[in-house]
mmCIF file of C-alpha atoms and ligand atoms in Angstrom:
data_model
loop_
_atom_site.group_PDB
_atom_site.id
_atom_site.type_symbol
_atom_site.label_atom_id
_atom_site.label_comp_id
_atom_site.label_asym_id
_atom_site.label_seq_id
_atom_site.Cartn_x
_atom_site.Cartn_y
_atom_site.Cartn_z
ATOM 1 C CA UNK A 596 0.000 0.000 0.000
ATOM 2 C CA UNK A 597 1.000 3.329 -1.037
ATOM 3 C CA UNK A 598 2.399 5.561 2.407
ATOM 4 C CA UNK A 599 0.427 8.363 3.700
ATOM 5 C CA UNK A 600 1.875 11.283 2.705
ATOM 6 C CA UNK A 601 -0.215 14.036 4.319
ATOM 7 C CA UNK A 602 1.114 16.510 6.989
ATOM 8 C CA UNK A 603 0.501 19.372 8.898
ATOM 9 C CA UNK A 604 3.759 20.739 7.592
ATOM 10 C CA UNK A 605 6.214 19.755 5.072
ATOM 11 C CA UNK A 606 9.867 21.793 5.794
ATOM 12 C CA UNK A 607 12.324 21.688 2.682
ATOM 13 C CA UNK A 608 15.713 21.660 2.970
ATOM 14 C CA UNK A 609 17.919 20.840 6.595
ATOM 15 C CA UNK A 610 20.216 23.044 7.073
ATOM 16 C CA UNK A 611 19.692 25.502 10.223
ATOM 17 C CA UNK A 612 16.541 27.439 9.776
ATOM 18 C CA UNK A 613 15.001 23.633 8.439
ATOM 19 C CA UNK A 614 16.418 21.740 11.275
ATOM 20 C CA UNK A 615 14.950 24.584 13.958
ATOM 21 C CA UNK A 616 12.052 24.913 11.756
ATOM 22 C CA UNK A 617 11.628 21.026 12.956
ATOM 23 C CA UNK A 618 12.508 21.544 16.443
ATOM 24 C CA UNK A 619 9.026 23.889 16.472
ATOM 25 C CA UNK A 620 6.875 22.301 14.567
ATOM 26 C CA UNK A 621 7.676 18.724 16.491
ATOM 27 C CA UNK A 622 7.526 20.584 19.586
ATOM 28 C CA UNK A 623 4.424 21.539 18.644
ATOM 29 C CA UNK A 624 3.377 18.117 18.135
ATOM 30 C CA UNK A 625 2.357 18.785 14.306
ATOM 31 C CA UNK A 626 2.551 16.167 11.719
ATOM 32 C CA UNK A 627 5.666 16.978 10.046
ATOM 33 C CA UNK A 628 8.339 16.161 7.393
ATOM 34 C CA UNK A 629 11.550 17.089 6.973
ATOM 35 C CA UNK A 630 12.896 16.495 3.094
ATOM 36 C CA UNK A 631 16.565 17.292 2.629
ATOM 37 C CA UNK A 632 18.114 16.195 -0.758
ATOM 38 C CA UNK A 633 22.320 15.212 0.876
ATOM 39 C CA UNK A 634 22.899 15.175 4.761
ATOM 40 C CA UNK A 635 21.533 17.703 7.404
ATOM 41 C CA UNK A 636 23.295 20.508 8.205
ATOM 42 C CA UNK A 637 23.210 22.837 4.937
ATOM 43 C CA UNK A 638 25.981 25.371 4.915
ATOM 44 C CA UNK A 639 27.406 24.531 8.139
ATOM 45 C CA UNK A 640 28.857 21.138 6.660
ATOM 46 C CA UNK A 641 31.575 23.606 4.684
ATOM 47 C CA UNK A 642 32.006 25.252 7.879
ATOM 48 C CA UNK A 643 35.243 24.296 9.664
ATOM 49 C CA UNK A 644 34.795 27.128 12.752
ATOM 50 C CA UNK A 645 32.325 29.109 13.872
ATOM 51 C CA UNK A 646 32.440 32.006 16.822
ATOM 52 C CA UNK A 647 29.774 33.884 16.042
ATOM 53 C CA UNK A 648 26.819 31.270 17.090
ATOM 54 C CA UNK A 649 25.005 32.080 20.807
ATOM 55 C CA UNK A 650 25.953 29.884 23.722
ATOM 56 C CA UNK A 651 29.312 28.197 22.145
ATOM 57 C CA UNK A 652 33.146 29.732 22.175
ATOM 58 C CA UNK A 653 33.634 27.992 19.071
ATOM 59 C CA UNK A 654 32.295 24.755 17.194
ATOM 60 C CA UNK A 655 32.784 23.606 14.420
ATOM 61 C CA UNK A 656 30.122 23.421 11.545
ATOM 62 C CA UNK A 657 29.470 19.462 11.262
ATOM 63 C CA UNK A 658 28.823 19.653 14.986
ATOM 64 C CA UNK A 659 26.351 21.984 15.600
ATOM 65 C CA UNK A 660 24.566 20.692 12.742
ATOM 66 C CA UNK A 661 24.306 17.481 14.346
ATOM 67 C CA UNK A 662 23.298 19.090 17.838
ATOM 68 C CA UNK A 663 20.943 20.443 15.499
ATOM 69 C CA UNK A 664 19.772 17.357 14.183
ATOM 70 C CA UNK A 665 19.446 15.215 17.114
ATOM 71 C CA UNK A 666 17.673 17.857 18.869
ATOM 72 C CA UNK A 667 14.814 17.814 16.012
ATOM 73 C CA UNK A 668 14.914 14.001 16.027
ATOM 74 C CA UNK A 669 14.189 14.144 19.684
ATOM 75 C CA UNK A 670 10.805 15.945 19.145
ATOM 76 C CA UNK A 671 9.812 13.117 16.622
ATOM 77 C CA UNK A 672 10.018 15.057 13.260
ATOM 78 C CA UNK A 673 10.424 12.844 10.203
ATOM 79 C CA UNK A 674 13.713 13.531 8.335
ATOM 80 C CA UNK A 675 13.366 12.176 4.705
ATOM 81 C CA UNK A 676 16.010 11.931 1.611
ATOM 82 C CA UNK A 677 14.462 13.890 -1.088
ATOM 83 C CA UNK A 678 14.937 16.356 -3.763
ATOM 84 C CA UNK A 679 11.975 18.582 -4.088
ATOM 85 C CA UNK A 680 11.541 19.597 -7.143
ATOM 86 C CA UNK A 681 8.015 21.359 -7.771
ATOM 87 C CA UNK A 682 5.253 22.968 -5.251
ATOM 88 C CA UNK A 683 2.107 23.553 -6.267
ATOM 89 C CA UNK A 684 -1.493 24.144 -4.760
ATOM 90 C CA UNK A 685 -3.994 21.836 -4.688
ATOM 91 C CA UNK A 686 -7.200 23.357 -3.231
ATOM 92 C CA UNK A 687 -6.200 24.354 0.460
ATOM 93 C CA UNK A 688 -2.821 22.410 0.186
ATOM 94 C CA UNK A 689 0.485 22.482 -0.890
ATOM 95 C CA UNK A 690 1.843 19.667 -3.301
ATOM 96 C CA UNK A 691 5.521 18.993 -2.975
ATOM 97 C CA UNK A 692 6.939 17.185 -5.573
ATOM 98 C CA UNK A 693 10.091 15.055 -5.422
ATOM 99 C CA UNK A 694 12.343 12.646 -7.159
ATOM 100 C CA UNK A 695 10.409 9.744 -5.341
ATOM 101 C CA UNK A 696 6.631 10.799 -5.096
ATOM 102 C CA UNK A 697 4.451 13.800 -3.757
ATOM 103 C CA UNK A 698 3.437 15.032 -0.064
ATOM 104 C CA UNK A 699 0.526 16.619 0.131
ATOM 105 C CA UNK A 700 0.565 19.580 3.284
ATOM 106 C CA UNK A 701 -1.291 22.290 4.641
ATOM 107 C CA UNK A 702 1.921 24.532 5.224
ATOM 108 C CA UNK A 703 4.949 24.380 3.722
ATOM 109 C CA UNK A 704 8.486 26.438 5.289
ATOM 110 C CA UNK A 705 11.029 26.696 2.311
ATOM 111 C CA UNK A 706 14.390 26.584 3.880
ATOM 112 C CA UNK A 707 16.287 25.386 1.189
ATOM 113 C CA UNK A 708 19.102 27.927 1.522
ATOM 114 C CA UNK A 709 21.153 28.594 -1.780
ATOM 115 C CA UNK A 710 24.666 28.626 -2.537
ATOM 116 C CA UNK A 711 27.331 30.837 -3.170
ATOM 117 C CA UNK A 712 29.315 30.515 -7.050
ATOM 118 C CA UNK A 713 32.802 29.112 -7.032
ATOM 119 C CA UNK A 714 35.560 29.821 -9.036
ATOM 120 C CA UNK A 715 36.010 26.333 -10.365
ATOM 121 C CA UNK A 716 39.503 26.405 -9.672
ATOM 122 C CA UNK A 717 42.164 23.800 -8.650
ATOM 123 C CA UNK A 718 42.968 24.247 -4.701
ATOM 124 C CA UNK A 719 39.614 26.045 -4.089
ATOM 125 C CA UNK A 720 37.560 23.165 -2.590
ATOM 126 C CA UNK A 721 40.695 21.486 -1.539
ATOM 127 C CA UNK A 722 41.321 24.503 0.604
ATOM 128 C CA UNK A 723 37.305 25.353 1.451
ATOM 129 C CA UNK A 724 37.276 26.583 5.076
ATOM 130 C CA UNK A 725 40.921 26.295 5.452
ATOM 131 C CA UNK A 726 41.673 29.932 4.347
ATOM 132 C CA UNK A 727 39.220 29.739 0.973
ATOM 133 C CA UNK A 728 35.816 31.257 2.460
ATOM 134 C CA UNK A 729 32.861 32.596 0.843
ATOM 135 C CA UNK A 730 31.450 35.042 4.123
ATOM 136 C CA UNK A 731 33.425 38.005 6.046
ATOM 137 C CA UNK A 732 31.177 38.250 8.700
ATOM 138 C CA UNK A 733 31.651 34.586 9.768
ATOM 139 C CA UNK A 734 35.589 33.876 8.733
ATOM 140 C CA UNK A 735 36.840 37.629 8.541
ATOM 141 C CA UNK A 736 37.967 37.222 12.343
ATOM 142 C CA UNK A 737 40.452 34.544 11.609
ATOM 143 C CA UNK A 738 43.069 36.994 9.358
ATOM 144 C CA UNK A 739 44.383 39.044 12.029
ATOM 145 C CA UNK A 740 47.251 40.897 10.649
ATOM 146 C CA UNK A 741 47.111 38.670 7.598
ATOM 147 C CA UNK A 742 47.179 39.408 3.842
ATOM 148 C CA UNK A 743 43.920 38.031 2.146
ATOM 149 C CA UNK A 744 42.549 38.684 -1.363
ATOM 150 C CA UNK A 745 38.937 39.440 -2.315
ATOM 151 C CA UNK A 746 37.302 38.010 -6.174
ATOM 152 C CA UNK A 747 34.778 40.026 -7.340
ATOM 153 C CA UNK A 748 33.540 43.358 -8.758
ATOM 154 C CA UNK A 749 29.907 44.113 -7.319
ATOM 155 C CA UNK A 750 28.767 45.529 -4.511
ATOM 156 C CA UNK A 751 29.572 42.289 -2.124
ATOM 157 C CA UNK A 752 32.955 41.968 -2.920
ATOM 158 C CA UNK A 753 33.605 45.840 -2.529
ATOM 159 C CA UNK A 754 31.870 46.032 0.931
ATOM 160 C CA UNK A 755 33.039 42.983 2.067
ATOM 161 C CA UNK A 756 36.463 43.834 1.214
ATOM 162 C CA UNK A 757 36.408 46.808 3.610
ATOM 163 C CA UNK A 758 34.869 44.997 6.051
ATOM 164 C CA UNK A 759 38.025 42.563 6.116
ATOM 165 C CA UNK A 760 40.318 45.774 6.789
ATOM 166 C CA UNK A 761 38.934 45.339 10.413
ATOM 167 C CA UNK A 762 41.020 42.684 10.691
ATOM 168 C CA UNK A 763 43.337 42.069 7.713
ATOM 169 C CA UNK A 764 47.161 43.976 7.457
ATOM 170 C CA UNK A 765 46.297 44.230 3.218
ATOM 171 C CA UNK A 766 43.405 43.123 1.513
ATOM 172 C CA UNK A 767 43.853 42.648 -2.470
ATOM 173 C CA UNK A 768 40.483 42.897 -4.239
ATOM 174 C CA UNK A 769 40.851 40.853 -7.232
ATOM 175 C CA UNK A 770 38.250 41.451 -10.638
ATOM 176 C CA UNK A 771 38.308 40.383 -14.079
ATOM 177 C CA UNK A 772 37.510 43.425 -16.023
ATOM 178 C CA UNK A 773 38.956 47.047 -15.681
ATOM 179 C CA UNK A 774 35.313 48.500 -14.195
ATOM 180 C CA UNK A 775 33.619 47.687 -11.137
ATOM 181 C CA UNK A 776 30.199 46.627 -11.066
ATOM 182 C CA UNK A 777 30.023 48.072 -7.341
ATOM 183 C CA UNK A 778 27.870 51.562 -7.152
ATOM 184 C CA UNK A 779 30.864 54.294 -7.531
ATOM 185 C CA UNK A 780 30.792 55.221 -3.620
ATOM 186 C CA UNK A 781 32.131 51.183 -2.564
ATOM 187 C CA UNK A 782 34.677 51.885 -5.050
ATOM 188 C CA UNK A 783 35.868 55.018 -4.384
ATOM 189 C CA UNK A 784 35.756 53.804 -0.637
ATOM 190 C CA UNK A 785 37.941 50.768 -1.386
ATOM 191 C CA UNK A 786 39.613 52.389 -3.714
ATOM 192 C CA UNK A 787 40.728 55.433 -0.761
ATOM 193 C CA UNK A 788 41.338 52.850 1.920
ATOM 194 C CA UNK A 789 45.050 52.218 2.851
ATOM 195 C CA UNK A 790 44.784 48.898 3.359
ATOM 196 C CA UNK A 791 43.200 48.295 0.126
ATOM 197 C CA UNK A 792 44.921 47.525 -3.363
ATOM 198 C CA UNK A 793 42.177 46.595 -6.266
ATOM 199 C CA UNK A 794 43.805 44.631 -8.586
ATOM 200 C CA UNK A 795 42.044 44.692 -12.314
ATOM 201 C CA UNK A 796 42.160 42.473 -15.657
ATOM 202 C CA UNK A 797 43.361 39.739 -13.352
ATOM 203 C CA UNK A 798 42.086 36.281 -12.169
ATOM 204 C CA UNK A 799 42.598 33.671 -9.706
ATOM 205 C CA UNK A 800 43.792 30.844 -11.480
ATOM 206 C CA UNK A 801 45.000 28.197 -8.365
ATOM 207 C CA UNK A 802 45.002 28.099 -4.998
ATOM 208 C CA UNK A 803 48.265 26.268 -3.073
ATOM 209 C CA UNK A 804 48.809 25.781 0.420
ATOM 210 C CA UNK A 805 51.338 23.836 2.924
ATOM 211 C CA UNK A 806 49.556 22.039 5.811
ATOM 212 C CA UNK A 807 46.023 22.642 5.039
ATOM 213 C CA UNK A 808 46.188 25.840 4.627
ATOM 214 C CA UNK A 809 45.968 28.464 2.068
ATOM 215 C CA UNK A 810 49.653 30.166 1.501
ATOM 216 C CA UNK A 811 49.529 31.148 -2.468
ATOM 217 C CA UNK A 812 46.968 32.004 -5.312
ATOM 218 C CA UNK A 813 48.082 32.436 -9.060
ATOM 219 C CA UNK A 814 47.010 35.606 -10.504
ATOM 220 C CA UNK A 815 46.618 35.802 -14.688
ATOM 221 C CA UNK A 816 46.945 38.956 -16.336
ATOM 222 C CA UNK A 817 43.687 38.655 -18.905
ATOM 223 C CA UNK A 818 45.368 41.196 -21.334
ATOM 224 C CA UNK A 819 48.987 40.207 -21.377
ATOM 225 C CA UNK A 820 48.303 36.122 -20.550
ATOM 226 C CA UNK A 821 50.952 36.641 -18.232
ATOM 227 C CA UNK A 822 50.376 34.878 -14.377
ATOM 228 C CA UNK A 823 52.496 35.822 -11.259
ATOM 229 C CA UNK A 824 51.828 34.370 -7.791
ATOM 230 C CA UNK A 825 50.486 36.294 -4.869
ATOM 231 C CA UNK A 826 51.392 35.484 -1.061
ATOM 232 C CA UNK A 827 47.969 35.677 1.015
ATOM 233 C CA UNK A 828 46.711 33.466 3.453
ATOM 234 C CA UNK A 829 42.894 34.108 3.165
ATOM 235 C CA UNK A 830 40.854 33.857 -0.721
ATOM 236 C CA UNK A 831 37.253 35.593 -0.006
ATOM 237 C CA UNK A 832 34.886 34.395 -3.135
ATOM 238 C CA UNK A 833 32.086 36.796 -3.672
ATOM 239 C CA UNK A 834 31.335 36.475 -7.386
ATOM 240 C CA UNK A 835 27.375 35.838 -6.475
ATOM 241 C CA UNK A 836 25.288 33.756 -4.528
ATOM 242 C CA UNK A 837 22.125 31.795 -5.738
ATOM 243 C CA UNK A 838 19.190 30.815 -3.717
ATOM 244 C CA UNK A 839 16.896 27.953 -4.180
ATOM 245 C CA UNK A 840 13.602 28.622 -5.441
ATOM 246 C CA UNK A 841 13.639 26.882 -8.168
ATOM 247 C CA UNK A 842 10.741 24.972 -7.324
ATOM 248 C CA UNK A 843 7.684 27.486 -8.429
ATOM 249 C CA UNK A 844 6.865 27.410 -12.268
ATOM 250 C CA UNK A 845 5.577 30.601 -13.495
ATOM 251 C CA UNK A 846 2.042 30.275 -12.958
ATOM 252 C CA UNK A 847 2.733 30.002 -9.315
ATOM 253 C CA UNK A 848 5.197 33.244 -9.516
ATOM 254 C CA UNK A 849 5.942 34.151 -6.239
ATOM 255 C CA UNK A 850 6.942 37.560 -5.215
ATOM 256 C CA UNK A 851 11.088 37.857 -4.742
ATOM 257 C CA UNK A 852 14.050 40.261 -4.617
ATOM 258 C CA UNK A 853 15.995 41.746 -8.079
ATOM 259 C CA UNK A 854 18.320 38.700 -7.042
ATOM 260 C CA UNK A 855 15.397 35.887 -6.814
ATOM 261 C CA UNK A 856 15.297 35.390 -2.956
ATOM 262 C CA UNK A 857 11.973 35.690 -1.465
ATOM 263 C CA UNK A 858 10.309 38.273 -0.336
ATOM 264 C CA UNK A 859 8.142 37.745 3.514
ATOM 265 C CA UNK A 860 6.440 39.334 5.997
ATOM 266 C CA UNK A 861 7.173 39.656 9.041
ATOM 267 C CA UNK A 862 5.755 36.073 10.023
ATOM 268 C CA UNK A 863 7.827 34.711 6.951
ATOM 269 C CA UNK A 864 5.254 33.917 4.739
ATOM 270 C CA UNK A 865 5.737 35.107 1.370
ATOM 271 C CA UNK A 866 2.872 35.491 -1.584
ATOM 272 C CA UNK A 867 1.862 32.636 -1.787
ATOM 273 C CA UNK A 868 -0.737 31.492 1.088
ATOM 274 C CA UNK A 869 0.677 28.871 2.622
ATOM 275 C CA UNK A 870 3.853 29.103 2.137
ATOM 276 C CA UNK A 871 6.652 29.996 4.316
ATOM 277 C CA UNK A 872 10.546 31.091 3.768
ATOM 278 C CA UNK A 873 12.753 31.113 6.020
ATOM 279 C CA UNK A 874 16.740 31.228 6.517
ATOM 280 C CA UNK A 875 19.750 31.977 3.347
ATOM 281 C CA UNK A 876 16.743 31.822 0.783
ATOM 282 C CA UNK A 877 14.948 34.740 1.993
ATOM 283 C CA UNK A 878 15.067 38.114 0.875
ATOM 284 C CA UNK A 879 17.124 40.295 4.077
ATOM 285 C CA UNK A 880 19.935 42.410 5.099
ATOM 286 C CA UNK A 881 22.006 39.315 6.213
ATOM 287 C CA UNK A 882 22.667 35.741 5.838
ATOM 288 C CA UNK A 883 24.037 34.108 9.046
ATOM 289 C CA UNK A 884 22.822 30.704 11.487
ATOM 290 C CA UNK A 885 21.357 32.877 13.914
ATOM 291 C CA UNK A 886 18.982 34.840 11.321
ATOM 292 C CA UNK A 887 18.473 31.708 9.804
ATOM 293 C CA UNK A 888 17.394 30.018 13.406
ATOM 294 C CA UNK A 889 15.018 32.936 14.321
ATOM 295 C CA UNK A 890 13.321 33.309 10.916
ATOM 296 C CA UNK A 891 12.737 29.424 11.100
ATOM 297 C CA UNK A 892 11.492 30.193 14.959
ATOM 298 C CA UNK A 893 8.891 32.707 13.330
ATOM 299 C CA UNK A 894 8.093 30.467 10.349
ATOM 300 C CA UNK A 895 7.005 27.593 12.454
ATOM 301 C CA UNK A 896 5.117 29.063 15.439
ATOM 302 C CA UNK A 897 3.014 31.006 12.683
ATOM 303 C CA UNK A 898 2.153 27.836 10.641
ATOM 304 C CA UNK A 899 1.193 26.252 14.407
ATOM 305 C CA UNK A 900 -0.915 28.878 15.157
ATOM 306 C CA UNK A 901 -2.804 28.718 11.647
ATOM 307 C CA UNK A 902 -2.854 25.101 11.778
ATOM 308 C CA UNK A 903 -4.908 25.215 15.306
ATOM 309 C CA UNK A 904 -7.709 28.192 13.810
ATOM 310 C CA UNK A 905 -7.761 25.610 11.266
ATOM 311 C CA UNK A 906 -9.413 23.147 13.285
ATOM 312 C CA UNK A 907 -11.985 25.268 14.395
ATOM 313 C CA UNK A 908 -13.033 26.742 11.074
ATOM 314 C CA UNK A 909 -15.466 24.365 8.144
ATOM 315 C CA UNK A 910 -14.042 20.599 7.361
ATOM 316 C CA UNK A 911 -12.155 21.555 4.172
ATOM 317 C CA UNK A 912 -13.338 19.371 0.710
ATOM 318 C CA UNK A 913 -11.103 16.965 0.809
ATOM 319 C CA UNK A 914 -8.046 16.153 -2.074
ATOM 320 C CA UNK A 915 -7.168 13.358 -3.326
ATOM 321 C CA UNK A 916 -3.030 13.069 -2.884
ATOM 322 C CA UNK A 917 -2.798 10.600 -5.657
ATOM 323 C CA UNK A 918 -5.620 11.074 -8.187
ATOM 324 C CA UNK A 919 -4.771 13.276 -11.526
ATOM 325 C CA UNK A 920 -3.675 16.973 -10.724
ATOM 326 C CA UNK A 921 -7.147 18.959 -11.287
ATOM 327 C CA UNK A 922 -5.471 22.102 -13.433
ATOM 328 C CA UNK A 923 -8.448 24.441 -12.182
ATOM 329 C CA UNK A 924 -6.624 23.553 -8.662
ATOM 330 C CA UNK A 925 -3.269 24.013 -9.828
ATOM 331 C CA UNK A 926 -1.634 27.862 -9.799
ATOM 332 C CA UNK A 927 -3.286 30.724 -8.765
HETATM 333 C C1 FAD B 1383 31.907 29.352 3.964
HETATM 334 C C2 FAD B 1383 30.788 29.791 4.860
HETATM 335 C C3 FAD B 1383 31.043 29.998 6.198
HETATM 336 C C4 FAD B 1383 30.019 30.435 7.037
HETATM 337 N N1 FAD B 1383 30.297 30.643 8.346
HETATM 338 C C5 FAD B 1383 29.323 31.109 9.164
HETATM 339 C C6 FAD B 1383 29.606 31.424 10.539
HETATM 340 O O1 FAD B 1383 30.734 31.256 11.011
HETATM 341 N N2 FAD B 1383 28.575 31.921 11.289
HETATM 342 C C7 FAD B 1383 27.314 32.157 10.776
HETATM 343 O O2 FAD B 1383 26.425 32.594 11.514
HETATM 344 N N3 FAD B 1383 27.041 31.882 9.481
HETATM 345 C C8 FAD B 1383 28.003 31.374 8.672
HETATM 346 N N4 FAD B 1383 27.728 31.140 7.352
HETATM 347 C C9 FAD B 1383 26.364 31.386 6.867
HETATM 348 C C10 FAD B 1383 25.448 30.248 7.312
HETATM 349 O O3 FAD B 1383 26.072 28.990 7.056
HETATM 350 C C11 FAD B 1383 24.112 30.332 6.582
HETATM 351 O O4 FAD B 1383 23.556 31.615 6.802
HETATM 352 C C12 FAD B 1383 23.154 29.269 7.087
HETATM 353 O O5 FAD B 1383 23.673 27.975 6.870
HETATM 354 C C13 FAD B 1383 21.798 29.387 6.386
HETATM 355 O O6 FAD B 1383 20.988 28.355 6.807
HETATM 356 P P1 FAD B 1383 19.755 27.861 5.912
HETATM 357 O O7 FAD B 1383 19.155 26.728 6.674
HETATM 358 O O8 FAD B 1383 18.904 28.986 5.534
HETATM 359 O O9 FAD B 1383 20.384 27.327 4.530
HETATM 360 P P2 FAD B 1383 21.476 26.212 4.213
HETATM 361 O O10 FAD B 1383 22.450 26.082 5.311
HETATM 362 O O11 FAD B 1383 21.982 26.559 2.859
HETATM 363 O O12 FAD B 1383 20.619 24.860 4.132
HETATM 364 C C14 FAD B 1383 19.750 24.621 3.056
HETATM 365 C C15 FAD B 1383 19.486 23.119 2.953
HETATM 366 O O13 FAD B 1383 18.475 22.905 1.963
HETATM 367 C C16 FAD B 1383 18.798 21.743 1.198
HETATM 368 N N5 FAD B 1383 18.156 21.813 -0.105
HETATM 369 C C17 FAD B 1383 18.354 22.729 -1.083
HETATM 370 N N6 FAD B 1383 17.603 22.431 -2.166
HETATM 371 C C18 FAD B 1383 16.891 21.318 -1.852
HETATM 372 C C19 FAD B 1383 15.944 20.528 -2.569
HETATM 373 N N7 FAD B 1383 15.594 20.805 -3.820
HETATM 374 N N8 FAD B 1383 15.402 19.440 -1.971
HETATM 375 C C20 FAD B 1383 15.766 19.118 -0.680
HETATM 376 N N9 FAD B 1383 16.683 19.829 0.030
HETATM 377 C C21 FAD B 1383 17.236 20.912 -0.537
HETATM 378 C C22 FAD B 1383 20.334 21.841 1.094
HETATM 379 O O14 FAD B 1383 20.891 20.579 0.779
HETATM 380 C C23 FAD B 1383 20.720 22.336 2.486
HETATM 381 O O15 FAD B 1383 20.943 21.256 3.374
HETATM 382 C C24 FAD B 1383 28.726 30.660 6.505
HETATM 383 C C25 FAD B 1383 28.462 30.422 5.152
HETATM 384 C C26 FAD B 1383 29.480 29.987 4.331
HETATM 385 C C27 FAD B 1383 29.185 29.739 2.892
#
């Protein structure tokens, strides 16, 4: 017999804001799923140290994400293997599709994160966390007095760059082309700053290290071909970052940022009723575990609380899970 795939709430993806998002919702003691396409812990798995998170000195990434996990298992929330790959409504419900059949849910919290471009580049995810980072805020700390170099031309890589003067003795800010993307003022501001030297028409072509750590990267000259190497001990990637959403076709357009992450409200829902984003893969000022954690906090507690008017208002019609998608239900 086929499973029952109906819940309360379906979260997708496990990194932080899913795995609190699950710590809520279980606590709650909602019917819920947790679908996560590779291993829990999102982002922090290619996180080797982190300072910044309440309540611990340091710890590294794959732990907390497992503190994380065990504390959602303990509430009784489902973790499943899956790829999501479409939502769509059906009546009062949200269809989530995936690689290996459809759940069928009156909320859904997106928390599926995205993730930041590489270079593609030999040493880069050999050296991932161990000097090659993709987020100031969270490794900046660890380049005291150090020489690092930035990639990147827009407005990221220009204020990130400064922010990395905080700690950093020089801070190279490598681009491909001659202009900057980056609105004139983050130039000029980088450009001014002491400990700043841009670097155009150039590339990062390798990054080498000794001991599992970072020591060189090989700059090419795109005009003259030629390629020198440059001594730093930090590489900062900020050449864009991509969230997840590709799971709405465009008759279910939801509302989202010039960059495509998703625009809330204050409880996280975003335009589409029933639907809930939360963490990386939501439109804000700043991507970090602790934003993640308290959107997720928000997300759930708000789907709880609709979940329990629910009960009280009319017995819904009620959908069939598995019989033929109805396209008058389908899209809004
Ligand atoms: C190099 C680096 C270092 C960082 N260091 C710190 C730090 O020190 N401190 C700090 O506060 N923040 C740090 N951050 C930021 C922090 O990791 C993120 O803000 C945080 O992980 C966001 O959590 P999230 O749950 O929203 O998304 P994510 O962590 O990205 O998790 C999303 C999850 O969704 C899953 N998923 C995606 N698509 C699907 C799908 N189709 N089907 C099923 N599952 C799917 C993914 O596999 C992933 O597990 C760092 C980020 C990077 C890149």
């Amino acid at each position: 017999m086929e499973k029952d795939r109906r819940y309360d709430v379906v979260i997708i993806g496990a990194g932080p804001a899913g795995l609190t998002a699950a710590l809520y919702a279980g606590r709650a003691r909602v019917k819920t799923v947790l679908l996560e396409r590779g291993a829990p812990g999102g982002q922090l798995l290619n996180t080797e140290a982190i300072e910044d998170y309440p309540g611990f000195d340091q710890i590294t990434g794959p732990e907390l994400a497992q503190r994380m996990a065990d504390q959602a298992a303990k509430f009784g929330v489902q973790l499943e293997t899956a790829r999501v790959t479409g939502i769509h409504r059906r009546g009062d419900k949200q269809l989530v599709q995936t690689e290996d059949g459809e759940y069928l849910a009156d909320y859904v919290i997106l928390t599926a994160g995205g993730e930041p471009l590489k270079l593609g580049i030999p040493g880069e995810s050999e050296f991932q966390g161990r000097g090659v980072s993709q987020c100031a805020v969270c490794d900046g700390a660890f380049f005291k007095e150090e020489e690092v170099a930035v990639v990147g031309g827009g407005d990221a890589a220009l204020e990130e760059a400064v922010f990395l003067t905080r700690f950093a003795k020089k801070v190279y800010i490598i681009h491909r082309r001659e202009q900057f993307r980056a609105q004139a003022i983050l130039v000029e501001a980088a450009r001014k700053h002491p400990k700043v030297e841009l670097i155009t028409n150039t590339v990062v072509t390798e990054v080498t290290g000794e001991e599992g750590q970072v020591k060189e990267i090989t700059l090419k000259d795109v005009v003259s071909g030629q390629t020198r190497p440059l001594k730093v001990t930090g590489l900062f990637v900020f050449i864009g970052f991509q969230p997840n959403v590709q799971f709405f076709d465009h008759r279910e357009h939801v509302e989202h940022d010039p960059l495509g992450f998703l625009v809330t409200d204050s409880t996280m829902q975003t335009s589409l009723p029933g639907i809930y984003a939360a963490g990386d893969v939501r439109s804000q000022l700043t991507r970090q575990i602790t934003t993640a954690v308290g959107d997720a906090t928000t997300a759930a507690i708000d789907a709880v609380k609709k979940l329990e008017a629910k009960k009280h208002a009319p017995t819904p019609v009620p959908v069939d899970l598995y019989g033929p998608t109805r396209p008058d239900l389908v899209g809004s």
